[in-house]
Amino acid sequence: MRLSRYFLPVMKESPADAQIVSHKLMLRAGLVRQTAAGIYAWLPLGLRVLQKIGQIVREEQDRSGAVELLMPTLQSADLWRQSGRYDAYGPEMLRITDRHEREMLYGPTNEEMVTAIFRDAARSYRDLPRTLYHIQWKFRDEVRPRFGVMRGREFLMKDAYSFDMDEAGARHSYNRMLVAYLNTFARMGLRAIPMQADTGPIGGDLSHEFIVLAPTGESDVFYHANWERPAELSAVDFENVAGLQAIVDGYTADYAATDEKRDEAREAEAGDALRQSRGVEVGHIFYFGTKYSDPMGLRVQGADGSEVMPHMGSYGIGVSRLMGAIIEASHDDKGIVWPEAVAPYKVGLINMRADDAACATAADDLYAKLQAAGVEVLYDDRDERGGAKFATMDLIGLPWQIVVGPKGLANGVVELKRRADGERIELSAADAVAKVAG
Ligand code: 5CA
């Protein structure tokens, strides 16, 4: 993409209404614009990141065995009356009336809808287990939307729902998600810590919040220093029930809790290794048994012919919130430092002198070669000062910058800079293409 034809409204100064660094940088780097309280337009560069985050989430959901569908944002109130949640949900639910005076709502989550869809299709134990998910916009009329996309009113969520014949099956579905989540966040360069969370009326130990450590996070968290090791991907056989349980037990062996779930004994045990921080909740998984299948009449025939009420769980990831969390975890005083997996483009190509014919020809040629090599490149071909171009590239945080200037050209080289550590090397244009394409 040529910057001269793109839409990238960057801002030099930090907007006064942004309090935390990710919100400031998302506005300054032209990723989003607020259009109403807690509601954001995704500008072209921000949309690319949102799609990359969504795609990683999708791939890891698929790998764990979940199946994608897409449910609508608008739902009927009647659906929510079946579960009894329509009246219980309160003012966070945006209620809408259509022209026929039918009560509708903008979905804050989809347990009711997915249960109804599954109920109307599933007949017997052969139709289970299944986990269905979608990536869809949600609306919650938060009292205090803040920190940009971190706590929005409209936000993008991945929500998955599992259906199993019994509690043991549901635990396995839960374990699949727990491991899929850790892999998902690791691929984005994030260490997310699963922390025991409140399970509400169902009880048991099957609810975890996934917290990314960040000083500006909204949750107070306590954890064992072992969690400070870098996140790694685990190659897992999702079908191996005992193997998966052992992996989950391994992950959750080290203490980690939000302030609502602190455990004095385990903190004493951690001793000097106990750490305190703040964090951002990027995901939340729940097992809730027959809470929805019971009132909504979901029944299937068991292998022995008896009628069975399936056990369910639900599993959320804050896709749009993740963008804020990644920036909180990865930035410096010049701007964003995107992990490669979610970067909007891999390379920023800078022509230092758009008014110099030789530079323009060399940069155009390099741009064509990068594209031919399949490298995602944003080409700053504008007639602007070099300094302003560097500042913009640092602000938007693409992993690599390639600079074409008259001095280098005279020596047959361009400059390649890695955004993360600022390391620069000079090399031929062909070598630069080979290096970033690798
Ligand atoms: N039904 C369940 C699981 S699908 C559910 O809705 N869980 S949740 O309320 O915890 O939301 C799931 C995730 O969505 C949260 O972990 C968080 O990352 C994200 N999220 C929740 N509220 C907001 C919000 N106001 N703005 C941005 N992201 C949010």
Short mmCIF file of N, CA and C in Angstrom, two decimals, residues 327-407:
data_model
loop_
_atom_site.label_atom_id
_atom_site.label_comp_id
_atom_site.label_asym_id
_atom_site.label_seq_id
_atom_site.Cartn_x
_atom_site.Cartn_y
_atom_site.Cartn_z
N ILE A 327 -0.80 -3.59 22.85
CA ILE A 327 -0.05 -2.31 22.85
C ILE A 327 0.47 -1.99 24.25
N GLU A 328 -0.35 -2.24 25.28
CA GLU A 328 0.13 -2.02 26.66
C GLU A 328 1.40 -2.81 26.90
N ALA A 329 1.44 -4.03 26.35
CA ALA A 329 2.58 -4.92 26.60
C ALA A 329 3.75 -4.64 25.66
N SER A 330 3.52 -3.92 24.58
CA SER A 330 4.56 -3.80 23.57
C SER A 330 4.59 -2.41 22.91
N HIS A 331 5.29 -1.48 23.58
CA HIS A 331 5.44 -0.13 23.04
C HIS A 331 6.69 0.49 23.65
N ASP A 332 7.14 1.61 23.10
CA ASP A 332 8.20 2.38 23.75
C ASP A 332 7.85 3.86 23.64
N ASP A 333 8.81 4.75 23.95
CA ASP A 333 8.43 6.17 23.96
C ASP A 333 8.19 6.73 22.56
N LYS A 334 8.53 5.98 21.53
CA LYS A 334 8.29 6.48 20.16
C LYS A 334 6.96 6.00 19.59
N GLY A 335 6.44 4.92 20.16
CA GLY A 335 5.17 4.42 19.64
C GLY A 335 4.96 2.95 19.89
N ILE A 336 4.15 2.36 19.01
CA ILE A 336 3.79 0.95 19.13
C ILE A 336 4.94 0.09 18.61
N VAL A 337 5.12 -1.11 19.19
CA VAL A 337 6.07 -2.09 18.66
C VAL A 337 5.26 -3.37 18.42
N TRP A 338 4.69 -3.53 17.23
CA TRP A 338 3.82 -4.68 17.00
C TRP A 338 4.58 -5.99 17.00
N PRO A 339 4.09 -7.00 17.72
CA PRO A 339 4.60 -8.36 17.50
C PRO A 339 4.27 -8.72 16.04
N GLU A 340 5.18 -9.42 15.39
CA GLU A 340 5.01 -9.65 13.96
C GLU A 340 3.67 -10.31 13.60
N ALA A 341 3.22 -11.20 14.46
CA ALA A 341 2.00 -11.97 14.15
C ALA A 341 0.76 -11.10 13.98
N VAL A 342 0.73 -9.92 14.59
CA VAL A 342 -0.47 -9.09 14.50
C VAL A 342 -0.20 -7.73 13.83
N ALA A 343 1.03 -7.52 13.38
CA ALA A 343 1.39 -6.23 12.77
C ALA A 343 0.53 -5.97 11.53
N PRO A 344 0.09 -4.72 11.33
CA PRO A 344 -0.78 -4.43 10.19
C PRO A 344 -0.05 -4.62 8.86
N TYR A 345 1.22 -4.28 8.81
CA TYR A 345 2.10 -4.60 7.69
C TYR A 345 3.40 -5.08 8.31
N LYS A 346 4.15 -5.89 7.56
CA LYS A 346 5.42 -6.38 8.11
C LYS A 346 6.52 -5.33 7.96
N VAL A 347 6.46 -4.60 6.85
CA VAL A 347 7.55 -3.68 6.50
C VAL A 347 7.01 -2.29 6.19
N GLY A 348 7.72 -1.27 6.67
CA GLY A 348 7.47 0.09 6.24
C GLY A 348 8.63 0.50 5.34
N LEU A 349 8.31 0.85 4.10
CA LEU A 349 9.36 1.26 3.15
C LEU A 349 9.33 2.79 3.08
N ILE A 350 10.49 3.38 3.34
CA ILE A 350 10.55 4.84 3.36
C ILE A 350 11.44 5.35 2.23
N ASN A 351 10.87 6.16 1.38
CA ASN A 351 11.70 6.90 0.43
C ASN A 351 12.03 8.24 1.08
N MET A 352 13.33 8.42 1.41
CA MET A 352 13.77 9.64 2.10
C MET A 352 13.57 10.89 1.25
N ARG A 353 13.69 10.74 -0.07
CA ARG A 353 13.64 11.91 -0.95
C ARG A 353 12.72 11.66 -2.14
N ALA A 354 11.43 11.93 -1.92
CA ALA A 354 10.45 11.71 -3.00
C ALA A 354 10.70 12.64 -4.18
N ASP A 355 11.45 13.74 -3.93
CA ASP A 355 11.72 14.71 -5.01
C ASP A 355 12.96 14.33 -5.84
N ASP A 356 13.60 13.21 -5.46
CA ASP A 356 14.82 12.80 -6.16
C ASP A 356 14.46 11.61 -7.06
N ALA A 357 14.63 11.78 -8.37
CA ALA A 357 14.16 10.77 -9.34
C ALA A 357 14.81 9.41 -9.11
N ALA A 358 16.11 9.40 -8.80
CA ALA A 358 16.82 8.11 -8.61
C ALA A 358 16.27 7.40 -7.38
N CYS A 359 16.05 8.16 -6.30
CA CYS A 359 15.50 7.56 -5.07
C CYS A 359 14.10 7.00 -5.34
N ALA A 360 13.28 7.78 -6.06
CA ALA A 360 11.90 7.35 -6.32
C ALA A 360 11.90 6.06 -7.15
N THR A 361 12.77 6.01 -8.15
CA THR A 361 12.83 4.80 -8.99
C THR A 361 13.26 3.59 -8.17
N ALA A 362 14.31 3.78 -7.36
CA ALA A 362 14.82 2.66 -6.56
C ALA A 362 13.77 2.20 -5.54
N ALA A 363 13.08 3.17 -4.93
CA ALA A 363 12.07 2.80 -3.92
C ALA A 363 10.87 2.12 -4.57
N ASP A 364 10.44 2.64 -5.73
CA ASP A 364 9.33 1.99 -6.46
C ASP A 364 9.69 0.55 -6.81
N ASP A 365 10.93 0.36 -7.24
CA ASP A 365 11.40 -0.96 -7.64
C ASP A 365 11.41 -1.92 -6.44
N LEU A 366 11.90 -1.41 -5.30
CA LEU A 366 11.94 -2.21 -4.08
C LEU A 366 10.52 -2.57 -3.63
N TYR A 367 9.62 -1.61 -3.76
CA TYR A 367 8.21 -1.82 -3.40
C TYR A 367 7.63 -2.97 -4.24
N ALA A 368 7.90 -2.95 -5.53
CA ALA A 368 7.39 -4.00 -6.42
C ALA A 368 7.99 -5.35 -6.03
N LYS A 369 9.29 -5.36 -5.71
CA LYS A 369 9.94 -6.64 -5.37
C LYS A 369 9.40 -7.20 -4.05
N LEU A 370 9.17 -6.32 -3.09
CA LEU A 370 8.62 -6.78 -1.81
C LEU A 370 7.23 -7.38 -2.02
N GLN A 371 6.43 -6.71 -2.82
CA GLN A 371 5.08 -7.23 -3.09
C GLN A 371 5.15 -8.57 -3.81
N ALA A 372 6.08 -8.66 -4.77
CA ALA A 372 6.21 -9.91 -5.53
C ALA A 372 6.64 -11.05 -4.60
N ALA A 373 7.41 -10.70 -3.55
CA ALA A 373 7.87 -11.73 -2.60
C ALA A 373 6.79 -12.05 -1.56
N GLY A 374 5.63 -11.41 -1.69
CA GLY A 374 4.52 -11.68 -0.77
C GLY A 374 4.65 -11.00 0.59
N VAL A 375 5.49 -9.95 0.66
CA VAL A 375 5.68 -9.23 1.92
C VAL A 375 4.64 -8.11 2.02
N GLU A 376 3.97 -8.02 3.16
CA GLU A 376 3.00 -6.94 3.35
C GLU A 376 3.78 -5.66 3.65
N VAL A 377 3.64 -4.68 2.77
CA VAL A 377 4.48 -3.49 2.89
C VAL A 377 3.65 -2.21 2.77
N LEU A 378 3.96 -1.27 3.65
CA LEU A 378 3.36 0.06 3.59
C LEU A 378 4.47 1.00 3.13
N TYR A 379 4.25 1.63 1.99
CA TYR A 379 5.31 2.38 1.31
C TYR A 379 5.07 3.88 1.49
N ASP A 380 5.95 4.53 2.23
CA ASP A 380 5.83 5.98 2.41
C ASP A 380 6.49 6.68 1.24
N ASP A 381 5.64 6.93 0.22
CA ASP A 381 6.11 7.57 -1.01
C ASP A 381 5.74 9.05 -1.04
N ARG A 382 5.31 9.57 0.13
CA ARG A 382 4.84 10.96 0.14
C ARG A 382 6.00 11.94 0.06
N ASP A 383 5.69 13.14 -0.41
CA ASP A 383 6.68 14.22 -0.49
C ASP A 383 6.70 14.94 0.86
N GLU A 384 7.42 14.34 1.80
CA GLU A 384 7.46 14.86 3.19
C GLU A 384 8.90 14.83 3.66
N ARG A 385 9.19 15.52 4.76
CA ARG A 385 10.54 15.47 5.34
C ARG A 385 10.84 14.05 5.83
N GLY A 386 12.10 13.65 5.73
CA GLY A 386 12.51 12.33 6.22
C GLY A 386 12.18 12.16 7.69
N GLY A 387 12.44 13.21 8.49
CA GLY A 387 12.22 13.12 9.94
C GLY A 387 10.77 12.78 10.28
N ALA A 388 9.85 13.42 9.55
CA ALA A 388 8.43 13.18 9.81
C ALA A 388 8.07 11.74 9.43
N LYS A 389 8.69 11.25 8.34
CA LYS A 389 8.41 9.87 7.92
C LYS A 389 8.90 8.87 8.96
N PHE A 390 10.12 9.12 9.49
CA PHE A 390 10.65 8.21 10.52
C PHE A 390 9.73 8.19 11.73
N ALA A 391 9.30 9.39 12.14
CA ALA A 391 8.46 9.48 13.35
C ALA A 391 7.15 8.71 13.14
N THR A 392 6.57 8.85 11.95
CA THR A 392 5.32 8.13 11.66
C THR A 392 5.54 6.62 11.70
N MET A 393 6.62 6.18 11.05
CA MET A 393 6.89 4.72 11.03
C MET A 393 7.13 4.18 12.44
N ASP A 394 7.88 4.93 13.25
CA ASP A 394 8.10 4.46 14.62
C ASP A 394 6.78 4.43 15.38
N LEU A 395 5.94 5.44 15.17
CA LEU A 395 4.66 5.52 15.87
C LEU A 395 3.77 4.32 15.52
N ILE A 396 3.68 3.98 14.24
CA ILE A 396 2.76 2.90 13.85
C ILE A 396 3.37 1.52 14.05
N GLY A 397 4.69 1.47 14.32
CA GLY A 397 5.28 0.27 14.90
C GLY A 397 5.42 -0.97 14.04
N LEU A 398 5.55 -0.82 12.71
CA LEU A 398 5.74 -2.02 11.87
C LEU A 398 7.07 -2.67 12.25
N PRO A 399 7.16 -4.00 12.20
CA PRO A 399 8.37 -4.69 12.69
C PRO A 399 9.67 -4.28 11.98
N TRP A 400 9.59 -4.00 10.67
CA TRP A 400 10.79 -3.66 9.90
C TRP A 400 10.59 -2.35 9.16
N GLN A 401 11.71 -1.58 9.06
CA GLN A 401 11.69 -0.39 8.20
C GLN A 401 12.83 -0.52 7.20
N ILE A 402 12.54 -0.18 5.96
CA ILE A 402 13.60 -0.14 4.95
C ILE A 402 13.66 1.29 4.43
N VAL A 403 14.85 1.88 4.51
CA VAL A 403 15.00 3.29 4.14
C VAL A 403 15.85 3.40 2.88
N VAL A 404 15.29 4.06 1.88
CA VAL A 404 16.02 4.33 0.63
C VAL A 404 16.38 5.81 0.63
N GLY A 405 17.70 6.11 0.58
CA GLY A 405 18.15 7.50 0.57
C GLY A 405 19.25 7.69 -0.45
N PRO A 406 19.55 8.95 -0.80
CA PRO A 406 20.53 9.21 -1.86
C PRO A 406 21.94 8.72 -1.52
N LYS A 407 22.35 8.86 -0.24
CA LYS A 407 23.72 8.45 0.14
C LYS A 407 23.90 6.95 -0.03
#
